[in-house]
JSON list of C-alpha atoms in Angstrom, two decimals:
[
{"chain": "Q", "resi": 492, "resn": "MET", "atom": "CA", "xyz": [-32.05, 17.87, -39.36]},
{"chain": "Q", "resi": 493, "resn": "LEU", "atom": "CA", "xyz": [-29.69, 14.88, -39.36]},
{"chain": "Q", "resi": 494, "resn": "ALA", "atom": "CA", "xyz": [-30.58, 14.20, -35.73]},
{"chain": "Q", "resi": 495, "resn": "GLU", "atom": "CA", "xyz": [-34.26, 13.92, -36.70]},
{"chain": "Q", "resi": 496, "resn": "LEU", "atom": "CA", "xyz": [-33.42, 10.87, -38.83]},
{"chain": "Q", "resi": 497, "resn": "TRP", "atom": "CA", "xyz": [-30.47, 9.53, -36.83]},
{"chain": "Q", "resi": 498, "resn": "PRO", "atom": "CA", "xyz": [-31.11, 10.66, -33.24]},
{"chain": "Q", "resi": 499, "resn": "GLN", "atom": "CA", "xyz": [-27.68, 9.57, -32.00]},
{"chain": "Q", "resi": 500, "resn": "TYR", "atom": "CA", "xyz": [-26.42, 12.82, -33.56]},
{"chain": "Q", "resi": 501, "resn": "GLY", "atom": "CA", "xyz": [-28.37, 14.71, -30.90]},
{"chain": "Q", "resi": 502, "resn": "LEU", "atom": "CA", "xyz": [-26.81, 12.72, -28.04]},
{"chain": "Q", "resi": 503, "resn": "THR", "atom": "CA", "xyz": [-24.14, 14.56, -26.04]},
{"chain": "Q", "resi": 504, "resn": "ILE", "atom": "CA", "xyz": [-22.41, 13.38, -22.86]},
{"chain": "Q", "resi": 505, "resn": "THR", "atom": "CA", "xyz": [-20.70, 16.13, -20.85]},
{"chain": "Q", "resi": 506, "resn": "THR", "atom": "CA", "xyz": [-18.14, 15.41, -18.14]},
{"chain": "Q", "resi": 507, "resn": "PRO", "atom": "CA", "xyz": [-16.17, 18.04, -16.20]},
{"chain": "Q", "resi": 508, "resn": "ARG", "atom": "CA", "xyz": [-13.61, 18.47, -19.01]},
{"chain": "Q", "resi": 509, "resn": "LEU", "atom": "CA", "xyz": [-14.93, 16.56, -22.01]},
{"chain": "Q", "resi": 510, "resn": "LYS", "atom": "CA", "xyz": [-17.83, 16.16, -24.40]},
{"chain": "Q", "resi": 511, "resn": "LEU", "atom": "CA", "xyz": [-18.65, 12.85, -26.05]},
{"chain": "Q", "resi": 512, "resn": "ARG", "atom": "CA", "xyz": [-20.76, 12.93, -29.20]},
{"chain": "Q", "resi": 513, "resn": "LEU", "atom": "CA", "xyz": [-20.96, 11.61, -32.74]},
{"chain": "Q", "resi": 514, "resn": "PRO", "atom": "CA", "xyz": [-18.40, 13.49, -34.83]},
{"chain": "Q", "resi": 515, "resn": "HIS", "atom": "CA", "xyz": [-19.37, 15.21, -38.06]},
{"chain": "Q", "resi": 516, "resn": "GLU", "atom": "CA", "xyz": [-17.31, 14.51, -41.18]},
{"chain": "Q", "resi": 517, "resn": "THR", "atom": "CA", "xyz": [-14.63, 17.17, -40.73]},
{"chain": "Q", "resi": 518, "resn": "GLU", "atom": "CA", "xyz": [-14.27, 16.20, -37.06]},
{"chain": "Q", "resi": 519, "resn": "LEU", "atom": "CA", "xyz": [-14.09, 12.53, -37.99]},
{"chain": "Q", "resi": 520, "resn": "ALA", "atom": "CA", "xyz": [-11.25, 13.35, -40.38]},
{"chain": "Q", "resi": 521, "resn": "LYS", "atom": "CA", "xyz": [-9.34, 14.99, -37.51]},
{"chain": "Q", "resi": 522, "resn": "ILE", "atom": "CA", "xyz": [-9.93, 11.90, -35.35]},
{"chain": "Q", "resi": 523, "resn": "ALA", "atom": "CA", "xyz": [-8.64, 9.69, -38.17]},
{"chain": "Q", "resi": 524, "resn": "HIS", "atom": "CA", "xyz": [-5.50, 11.81, -38.45]},
{"chain": "Q", "resi": 525, "resn": "LEU", "atom": "CA", "xyz": [-4.94, 11.42, -34.70]},
{"chain": "Q", "resi": 526, "resn": "ALA", "atom": "CA", "xyz": [-4.95, 7.66, -35.18]},
{"chain": "Q", "resi": 527, "resn": "GLY", "atom": "CA", "xyz": [-2.64, 7.98, -38.16]},
{"chain": "Q", "resi": 528, "resn": "ALA", "atom": "CA", "xyz": [-0.15, 9.86, -36.00]},
{"chain": "Q", "resi": 529, "resn": "GLY", "atom": "CA", "xyz": [-0.25, 7.09, -33.38]},
{"chain": "Q", "resi": 530, "resn": "VAL", "atom": "CA", "xyz": [-2.20, 5.96, -30.34]},
{"chain": "Q", "resi": 531, "resn": "HIS", "atom": "CA", "xyz": [0.75, 4.32, -28.58]},
{"chain": "Q", "resi": 532, "resn": "HIS", "atom": "CA", "xyz": [4.53, 4.19, -28.85]},
{"chain": "Q", "resi": 533, "resn": "PRO", "atom": "CA", "xyz": [5.86, 1.98, -31.68]},
{"chain": "Q", "resi": 534, "resn": "ALA", "atom": "CA", "xyz": [7.65, -0.37, -29.27]},
{"chain": "Q", "resi": 535, "resn": "GLU", "atom": "CA", "xyz": [4.39, -1.16, -27.45]},
{"chain": "Q", "resi": 536, "resn": "ARG", "atom": "CA", "xyz": [1.37, -3.27, -28.41]},
{"chain": "Q", "resi": 537, "resn": "PRO", "atom": "CA", "xyz": [-1.28, -2.54, -25.76]},
{"chain": "Q", "resi": 538, "resn": "PHE", "atom": "CA", "xyz": [-4.27, -3.33, -28.03]},
{"chain": "Q", "resi": 539, "resn": "LEU", "atom": "CA", "xyz": [-5.30, -6.29, -30.13]},
{"chain": "Q", "resi": 540, "resn": "THR", "atom": "CA", "xyz": [-5.72, -3.87, -33.05]},
{"chain": "Q", "resi": 541, "resn": "PRO", "atom": "CA", "xyz": [-2.26, -3.57, -34.70]},
{"chain": "Q", "resi": 542, "resn": "TRP", "atom": "CA", "xyz": [-2.12, 0.22, -34.58]},
{"chain": "Q", "resi": 543, "resn": "THR", "atom": "CA", "xyz": [1.54, 0.41, -35.58]},
{"chain": "Q", "resi": 544, "resn": "ASP", "atom": "CA", "xyz": [1.14, -1.76, -38.68]},
{"chain": "Q", "resi": 545, "resn": "GLY", "atom": "CA", "xyz": [0.78, -0.17, -42.08]},
{"chain": "Q", "resi": 546, "resn": "SER", "atom": "CA", "xyz": [1.13, 3.48, -43.02]},
{"chain": "Q", "resi": 547, "resn": "TYR", "atom": "CA", "xyz": [-0.26, 6.67, -41.53]},
{"chain": "Q", "resi": 548, "resn": "GLU", "atom": "CA", "xyz": [-2.98, 6.59, -44.19]},
{"chain": "Q", "resi": 549, "resn": "ASP", "atom": "CA", "xyz": [-3.82, 2.94, -43.46]},
{"chain": "Q", "resi": 550, "resn": "ARG", "atom": "CA", "xyz": [-4.46, 3.70, -39.79]},
{"chain": "Q", "resi": 551, "resn": "ALA", "atom": "CA", "xyz": [-6.47, 6.82, -40.55]},
{"chain": "Q", "resi": 552, "resn": "ARG", "atom": "CA", "xyz": [-8.64, 5.05, -43.12]},
{"chain": "Q", "resi": 553, "resn": "ALA", "atom": "CA", "xyz": [-9.24, 2.12, -40.78]},
{"chain": "Q", "resi": 554, "resn": "VAL", "atom": "CA", "xyz": [-10.76, 4.54, -38.27]},
{"chain": "Q", "resi": 555, "resn": "LEU", "atom": "CA", "xyz": [-13.03, 6.00, -40.93]},
{"chain": "Q", "resi": 556, "resn": "GLN", "atom": "CA", "xyz": [-14.16, 2.56, -42.07]},
{"chain": "Q", "resi": 557, "resn": "GLY", "atom": "CA", "xyz": [-14.77, 1.34, -38.52]},
{"chain": "Q", "resi": 558, "resn": "HIS", "atom": "CA", "xyz": [-16.84, 4.39, -37.65]},
{"chain": "Q", "resi": 559, "resn": "TRP", "atom": "CA", "xyz": [-18.91, 4.24, -40.83]},
{"chain": "Q", "resi": 560, "resn": "LYS", "atom": "CA", "xyz": [-19.46, 0.50, -40.34]},
{"chain": "Q", "resi": 561, "resn": "GLY", "atom": "CA", "xyz": [-20.86, 1.13, -36.85]},
{"chain": "Q", "resi": 562, "resn": "LEU", "atom": "CA", "xyz": [-23.36, 3.62, -38.28]},
{"chain": "Q", "resi": 563, "resn": "ALA", "atom": "CA", "xyz": [-24.28, 1.55, -41.34]},
{"chain": "Q", "resi": 564, "resn": "THR", "atom": "CA", "xyz": [-24.85, -1.76, -39.54]},
{"chain": "Q", "resi": 565, "resn": "TRP", "atom": "CA", "xyz": [-26.80, -0.42, -36.55]},
{"chain": "Q", "resi": 566, "resn": "GLN", "atom": "CA", "xyz": [-29.64, -2.66, -35.38]},
{"chain": "Q", "resi": 567, "resn": "THR", "atom": "CA", "xyz": [-31.54, -2.68, -32.12]},
{"chain": "Q", "resi": 568, "resn": "THR", "atom": "CA", "xyz": [-30.24, -6.23, -31.60]},
{"chain": "Q", "resi": 569, "resn": "ALA", "atom": "CA", "xyz": [-26.59, -5.36, -32.35]},
{"chain": "Q", "resi": 570, "resn": "TRP", "atom": "CA", "xyz": [-25.25, -1.83, -32.12]},
{"chain": "Q", "resi": 571, "resn": "GLN", "atom": "CA", "xyz": [-22.03, 0.08, -31.71]},
{"chain": "Q", "resi": 572, "resn": "LEU", "atom": "CA", "xyz": [-22.01, 3.71, -30.60]},
{"chain": "Q", "resi": 573, "resn": "GLY", "atom": "CA", "xyz": [-18.74, 5.37, -31.56]},
{"chain": "Q", "resi": 574, "resn": "LEU", "atom": "CA", "xyz": [-18.41, 8.81, -30.00]},
{"chain": "Q", "resi": 575, "resn": "GLY", "atom": "CA", "xyz": [-15.72, 11.39, -30.52]},
{"chain": "Q", "resi": 576, "resn": "VAL", "atom": "CA", "xyz": [-13.99, 12.63, -27.37]},
{"chain": "Q", "resi": 577, "resn": "PHE", "atom": "CA", "xyz": [-13.73, 16.43, -27.43]},
{"chain": "Q", "resi": 578, "resn": "HIS", "atom": "CA", "xyz": [-11.66, 18.67, -25.16]},
{"chain": "Q", "resi": 579, "resn": "ALA", "atom": "CA", "xyz": [-12.06, 22.43, -25.61]},
{"chain": "Q", "resi": 580, "resn": "ASP", "atom": "CA", "xyz": [-14.06, 21.62, -28.77]},
{"chain": "Q", "resi": 581, "resn": "GLU", "atom": "CA", "xyz": [-11.13, 19.73, -30.34]},
{"chain": "Q", "resi": 582, "resn": "PRO", "atom": "CA", "xyz": [-11.30, 15.96, -30.90]},
{"chain": "Q", "resi": 583, "resn": "ILE", "atom": "CA", "xyz": [-8.75, 13.95, -28.93]},
{"chain": "Q", "resi": 584, "resn": "GLY", "atom": "CA", "xyz": [-9.90, 10.35, -29.47]},
{"chain": "Q", "resi": 585, "resn": "LEU", "atom": "CA", "xyz": [-12.76, 7.92, -29.87]},
{"chain": "Q", "resi": 586, "resn": "VAL", "atom": "CA", "xyz": [-14.78, 5.75, -27.46]},
{"chain": "Q", "resi": 587, "resn": "ASN", "atom": "CA", "xyz": [-17.11, 2.87, -28.24]},
{"chain": "Q", "resi": 588, "resn": "LEU", "atom": "CA", "xyz": [-20.09, 1.40, -26.44]},
{"chain": "Q", "resi": 589, "resn": "ARG", "atom": "CA", "xyz": [-21.48, -1.77, -28.01]},
{"chain": "Q", "resi": 590, "resn": "ALA", "atom": "CA", "xyz": [-23.94, -4.52, -27.22]},
{"chain": "Q", "resi": 591, "resn": "ARG", "atom": "CA", "xyz": [-25.85, -7.48, -28.63]},
{"chain": "Q", "resi": 592, "resn": "ASP", "atom": "CA", "xyz": [-29.42, -8.31, -27.63]},
{"chain": "Q", "resi": 593, "resn": "PHE", "atom": "CA", "xyz": [-29.23, -5.53, -25.07]},
{"chain": "Q", "resi": 594, "resn": "PRO", "atom": "CA", "xyz": [-32.95, -5.40, -24.13]},
{"chain": "Q", "resi": 595, "resn": "VAL", "atom": "CA", "xyz": [-32.59, -9.01, -22.93]},
{"chain": "Q", "resi": 596, "resn": "VAL", "atom": "CA", "xyz": [-28.94, -9.34, -21.85]},
{"chain": "Q", "resi": 597, "resn": "ARG", "atom": "CA", "xyz": [-28.50, -5.83, -20.37]},
{"chain": "Q", "resi": 598, "resn": "GLU", "atom": "CA", "xyz": [-24.71, -5.85, -20.76]},
{"chain": "Q", "resi": 599, "resn": "VAL", "atom": "CA", "xyz": [-22.45, -3.46, -22.68]},
{"chain": "Q", "resi": 600, "resn": "THR", "atom": "CA", "xyz": [-18.80, -3.52, -23.69]},
{"chain": "Q", "resi": 601, "resn": "THR", "atom": "CA", "xyz": [-16.56, -0.45, -23.82]},
{"chain": "Q", "resi": 602, "resn": "SER", "atom": "CA", "xyz": [-13.36, 0.34, -25.67]},
{"chain": "Q", "resi": 603, "resn": "ALA", "atom": "CA", "xyz": [-11.44, 3.53, -26.34]},
{"chain": "Q", "resi": 604, "resn": "TRP", "atom": "CA", "xyz": [-8.29, 5.16, -27.66]},
{"chain": "Q", "resi": 605, "resn": "LEU", "atom": "CA", "xyz": [-6.83, 8.65, -27.42]},
{"chain": "Q", "resi": 606, "resn": "GLY", "atom": "CA", "xyz": [-4.25, 10.42, -29.53]},
{"chain": "Q", "resi": 607, "resn": "ILE", "atom": "CA", "xyz": [-0.86, 9.86, -27.99]},
{"chain": "Q", "resi": 608, "resn": "GLU", "atom": "CA", "xyz": [-0.37, 13.51, -26.99]},
{"chain": "Q", "resi": 609, "resn": "HIS", "atom": "CA", "xyz": [-3.61, 13.44, -24.98]},
{"chain": "Q", "resi": 610, "resn": "GLN", "atom": "CA", "xyz": [-2.77, 10.41, -22.86]},
{"chain": "Q", "resi": 611, "resn": "ARG", "atom": "CA", "xyz": [-1.80, 10.30, -19.16]},
{"chain": "Q", "resi": 612, "resn": "LYS", "atom": "CA", "xyz": [-3.98, 13.32, -18.35]},
{"chain": "Q", "resi": 613, "resn": "GLY", "atom": "CA", "xyz": [-6.99, 11.48, -16.94]},
{"chain": "Q", "resi": 614, "resn": "TYR", "atom": "CA", "xyz": [-9.07, 11.93, -20.08]},
{"chain": "Q", "resi": 615, "resn": "GLY", "atom": "CA", "xyz": [-9.44, 8.19, -20.63]},
{"chain": "Q", "resi": 616, "resn": "THR", "atom": "CA", "xyz": [-10.94, 7.66, -17.18]},
{"chain": "Q", "resi": 617, "resn": "GLU", "atom": "CA", "xyz": [-13.25, 10.64, -17.62]},
{"chain": "Q", "resi": 618, "resn": "ALA", "atom": "CA", "xyz": [-14.44, 9.51, -21.05]},
{"chain": "Q", "resi": 619, "resn": "ARG", "atom": "CA", "xyz": [-15.18, 5.99, -19.76]},
{"chain": "Q", "resi": 620, "resn": "LEU", "atom": "CA", "xyz": [-17.09, 7.55, -16.86]},
{"chain": "Q", "resi": 621, "resn": "GLY", "atom": "CA", "xyz": [-19.29, 9.34, -19.40]},
{"chain": "Q", "resi": 622, "resn": "LEU", "atom": "CA", "xyz": [-20.00, 6.12, -21.30]},
{"chain": "Q", "resi": 623, "resn": "LEU", "atom": "CA", "xyz": [-20.79, 4.24, -18.11]},
{"chain": "Q", "resi": 624, "resn": "THR", "atom": "CA", "xyz": [-23.20, 6.96, -16.99]},
{"chain": "Q", "resi": 625, "resn": "LEU", "atom": "CA", "xyz": [-25.10, 6.51, -20.25]},
{"chain": "Q", "resi": 626, "resn": "ALA", "atom": "CA", "xyz": [-25.03, 2.73, -19.86]},
{"chain": "Q", "resi": 627, "resn": "PHE", "atom": "CA", "xyz": [-26.16, 2.44, -16.25]},
{"chain": "Q", "resi": 628, "resn": "GLU", "atom": "CA", "xyz": [-28.32, 5.51, -15.71]},
{"chain": "Q", "resi": 629, "resn": "HIS", "atom": "CA", "xyz": [-30.08, 5.79, -19.07]},
{"chain": "Q", "resi": 630, "resn": "LEU", "atom": "CA", "xyz": [-29.83, 2.48, -20.93]},
{"chain": "Q", "resi": 631, "resn": "GLY", "atom": "CA", "xyz": [-30.42, 0.51, -17.73]},
{"chain": "Q", "resi": 632, "resn": "ALA", "atom": "CA", "xyz": [-27.42, -1.83, -18.08]},
{"chain": "Q", "resi": 633, "resn": "ASN", "atom": "CA", "xyz": [-26.78, -4.47, -15.43]},
{"chain": "Q", "resi": 634, "resn": "ALA", "atom": "CA", "xyz": [-23.07, -4.74, -16.22]},
{"chain": "Q", "resi": 635, "resn": "ALA", "atom": "CA", "xyz": [-20.30, -3.17, -18.28]},
{"chain": "Q", "resi": 636, "resn": "LEU", "atom": "CA", "xyz": [-17.51, -5.37, -19.64]},
{"chain": "Q", "resi": 637, "resn": "THR", "atom": "CA", "xyz": [-14.03, -4.80, -21.01]},
{"chain": "Q", "resi": 638, "resn": "GLU", "atom": "CA", "xyz": [-11.00, -6.89, -21.90]},
{"chain": "Q", "resi": 639, "resn": "VAL", "atom": "CA", "xyz": [-7.46, -5.65, -21.24]},
{"chain": "Q", "resi": 640, "resn": "PHE", "atom": "CA", "xyz": [-4.06, -7.19, -21.90]},
{"chain": "Q", "resi": 641, "resn": "GLN", "atom": "CA", "xyz": [-2.40, -7.99, -18.60]},
{"chain": "Q", "resi": 642, "resn": "ASP", "atom": "CA", "xyz": [0.60, -5.87, -19.62]},
{"chain": "Q", "resi": 643, "resn": "ASN", "atom": "CA", "xyz": [-1.55, -2.85, -20.56]},
{"chain": "Q", "resi": 644, "resn": "HIS", "atom": "CA", "xyz": [-1.05, -1.19, -17.21]},
{"chain": "Q", "resi": 645, "resn": "SER", "atom": "CA", "xyz": [-2.67, 2.15, -18.06]},
{"chain": "Q", "resi": 646, "resn": "SER", "atom": "CA", "xyz": [-5.96, 0.57, -19.20]},
{"chain": "Q", "resi": 647, "resn": "GLN", "atom": "CA", "xyz": [-5.86, -1.82, -16.28]},
{"chain": "Q", "resi": 648, "resn": "GLY", "atom": "CA", "xyz": [-5.53, 1.19, -13.98]},
{"chain": "Q", "resi": 649, "resn": "VAL", "atom": "CA", "xyz": [-8.49, 3.00, -15.54]},
{"chain": "Q", "resi": 650, "resn": "SER", "atom": "CA", "xyz": [-10.72, -0.06, -15.16]},
{"chain": "Q", "resi": 651, "resn": "ARG", "atom": "CA", "xyz": [-9.70, -0.76, -11.57]},
{"chain": "Q", "resi": 652, "resn": "LYS", "atom": "CA", "xyz": [-10.16, 2.91, -10.64]},
{"chain": "Q", "resi": 653, "resn": "LEU", "atom": "CA", "xyz": [-13.74, 2.77, -11.94]},
{"chain": "Q", "resi": 654, "resn": "GLY", "atom": "CA", "xyz": [-14.56, -0.35, -9.92]},
{"chain": "Q", "resi": 655, "resn": "TYR", "atom": "CA", "xyz": [-14.23, -3.15, -12.47]},
{"chain": "Q", "resi": 656, "resn": "GLU", "atom": "CA", "xyz": [-13.54, -6.57, -11.02]},
{"chain": "Q", "resi": 657, "resn": "HIS", "atom": "CA", "xyz": [-11.85, -9.68, -12.43]},
{"chain": "Q", "resi": 658, "resn": "ASP", "atom": "CA", "xyz": [-14.20, -11.88, -14.48]},
{"chain": "Q", "resi": 659, "resn": "GLY", "atom": "CA", "xyz": [-11.88, -14.44, -16.05]},
{"chain": "Q", "resi": 660, "resn": "ILE", "atom": "CA", "xyz": [-9.33, -14.39, -18.85]},
{"chain": "Q", "resi": 661, "resn": "SER", "atom": "CA", "xyz": [-9.15, -14.77, -22.63]},
{"chain": "Q", "resi": 662, "resn": "VAL", "atom": "CA", "xyz": [-6.24, -15.68, -24.89]},
{"chain": "Q", "resi": 663, "resn": "ASP", "atom": "CA", "xyz": [-5.59, -14.03, -28.25]},
{"chain": "Q", "resi": 664, "resn": "ALA", "atom": "CA", "xyz": [-2.85, -14.00, -30.86]},
{"chain": "Q", "resi": 665, "resn": "ARG", "atom": "CA", "xyz": [-0.81, -10.80, -30.78]},
{"chain": "Q", "resi": 666, "resn": "GLY", "atom": "CA", "xyz": [1.24, -11.37, -33.89]},
{"chain": "Q", "resi": 667, "resn": "SER", "atom": "CA", "xyz": [3.09, -14.64, -33.25]},
{"chain": "Q", "resi": 668, "resn": "GLU", "atom": "CA", "xyz": [2.59, -14.39, -29.47]},
{"chain": "Q", "resi": 669, "resn": "ALA", "atom": "CA", "xyz": [-0.26, -15.82, -27.40]},
{"chain": "Q", "resi": 670, "resn": "VAL", "atom": "CA", "xyz": [-1.26, -13.08, -24.98]},
{"chain": "Q", "resi": 671, "resn": "ILE", "atom": "CA", "xyz": [-3.60, -13.18, -22.00]},
{"chain": "Q", "resi": 672, "resn": "SER", "atom": "CA", "xyz": [-6.26, -10.54, -21.39]},
{"chain": "Q", "resi": 673, "resn": "ASP", "atom": "CA", "xyz": [-8.16, -10.00, -18.19]},
{"chain": "Q", "resi": 674, "resn": "ARG", "atom": "CA", "xyz": [-11.92, -9.92, -18.61]},
{"chain": "Q", "resi": 675, "resn": "LEU", "atom": "CA", "xyz": [-13.23, -7.24, -16.29]},
{"chain": "Q", "resi": 676, "resn": "ARG", "atom": "CA", "xyz": [-16.79, -6.52, -15.17]},
{"chain": "Q", "resi": 677, "resn": "LEU", "atom": "CA", "xyz": [-18.44, -3.55, -13.49]},
{"chain": "Q", "resi": 678, "resn": "THR", "atom": "CA", "xyz": [-21.86, -4.33, -12.07]},
{"chain": "Q", "resi": 679, "resn": "ARG", "atom": "CA", "xyz": [-24.74, -1.97, -11.53]},
{"chain": "Q", "resi": 680, "resn": "GLN", "atom": "CA", "xyz": [-24.50, -2.70, -7.78]},
{"chain": "Q", "resi": 681, "resn": "LYS", "atom": "CA", "xyz": [-20.83, -1.66, -7.66]},
{"chain": "Q", "resi": 682, "resn": "TRP", "atom": "CA", "xyz": [-21.51, 1.43, -9.79]},
{"chain": "Q", "resi": 683, "resn": "ALA", "atom": "CA", "xyz": [-24.24, 2.53, -7.38]},
{"chain": "Q", "resi": 684, "resn": "THR", "atom": "CA", "xyz": [-21.84, 2.58, -4.41]},
{"chain": "Q", "resi": 685, "resn": "GLN", "atom": "CA", "xyz": [-19.32, 4.95, -5.98]},
{"chain": "Q", "resi": 686, "resn": "GLN", "atom": "CA", "xyz": [-18.92, 8.69, -5.72]},
{"chain": "Q", "resi": 687, "resn": "ARG", "atom": "CA", "xyz": [-18.33, 10.27, -9.13]},
{"chain": "Q", "resi": 688, "resn": "PRO", "atom": "CA", "xyz": [-18.02, 13.69, -10.79]},
{"chain": "Q", "resi": 689, "resn": "ALA", "atom": "CA", "xyz": [-21.22, 15.04, -12.30]},
{"chain": "Q", "resi": 690, "resn": "VAL", "atom": "CA", "xyz": [-22.06, 13.92, -15.85]},
{"chain": "Q", "resi": 691, "resn": "THR", "atom": "CA", "xyz": [-24.91, 15.36, -17.91]},
{"chain": "Q", "resi": 692, "resn": "ILE", "atom": "CA", "xyz": [-26.52, 13.71, -20.93]},
{"chain": "Q", "resi": 693, "resn": "GLU", "atom": "CA", "xyz": [-28.59, 15.55, -23.52]},
{"chain": "Q", "resi": 694, "resn": "GLY", "atom": "CA", "xyz": [-30.67, 14.11, -26.33]},
{"chain": "Q", "resi": 695, "resn": "TRP", "atom": "CA", "xyz": [-31.34, 10.73, -24.73]},
{"chain": "Q", "resi": 696, "resn": "PRO", "atom": "CA", "xyz": [-35.17, 10.54, -24.96]},
{"chain": "Q", "resi": 697, "resn": "ALA", "atom": "CA", "xyz": [-35.10, 10.67, -28.77]},
{"chain": "Q", "resi": 698, "resn": "CYS", "atom": "CA", "xyz": [-32.61, 7.77, -28.85]},
{"chain": "Q", "resi": 699, "resn": "LYS", "atom": "CA", "xyz": [-34.52, 5.23, -26.76]},
{"chain": "Q", "resi": 700, "resn": "THR", "atom": "CA", "xyz": [-36.32, 3.44, -29.58]},
{"chain": "Q", "resi": 701, "resn": "ILE", "atom": "CA", "xyz": [-33.21, 3.10, -31.74]},
{"chain": "Q", "resi": 702, "resn": "PHE", "atom": "CA", "xyz": [-31.59, 1.24, -28.81]},
{"chain": "Q", "resi": 703, "resn": "GLY", "atom": "CA", "xyz": [-34.64, -1.03, -28.67]},
{"chain": "Q", "resi": 704, "resn": "LEU", "atom": "CA", "xyz": [-35.96, 0.45, -25.42]}
]
């Protein structure tokens, strides 16, 4: 019944090993605990979000707040779709697809994190592939964007493997350090030339209007 009012709850993306979908409350709590336990090693800082700052509870609650904010502030002109990443029916992380003025601009931005014990197994690439399939083949995006620190080699590798190309740089403050990120872009034309594993998407027709399409 929830999907009748909020159709994103009926949306499921299935890749060879994963399912991406909106988590229910108990599943969201598990995802928050994954973040509390860590999404990278303490000596690293691969994301602008300071994941190693604060306590276990601080990190877990930040995930809850961010997810709820994405649901509560949804508009057809500015939306953020936060989907749980599930392997063998257990949550292993969270991915985000967001856009502003999508019906006009036709560009999306992706971001993601996985619990530290689920990394380096190809799940990040596979989850991004699922998001991109939704973006290009159902939403009708013309481009997908991401920004990655130049020293975040694993995320750089995922993006390059999927066909993203350099699209400039940005500079942010990482604590007291100015750090450069590569802006990367994957175009619809480049996406169309690639061979990819099969991805299936269920529940899309009911979601079209809430995306402004």
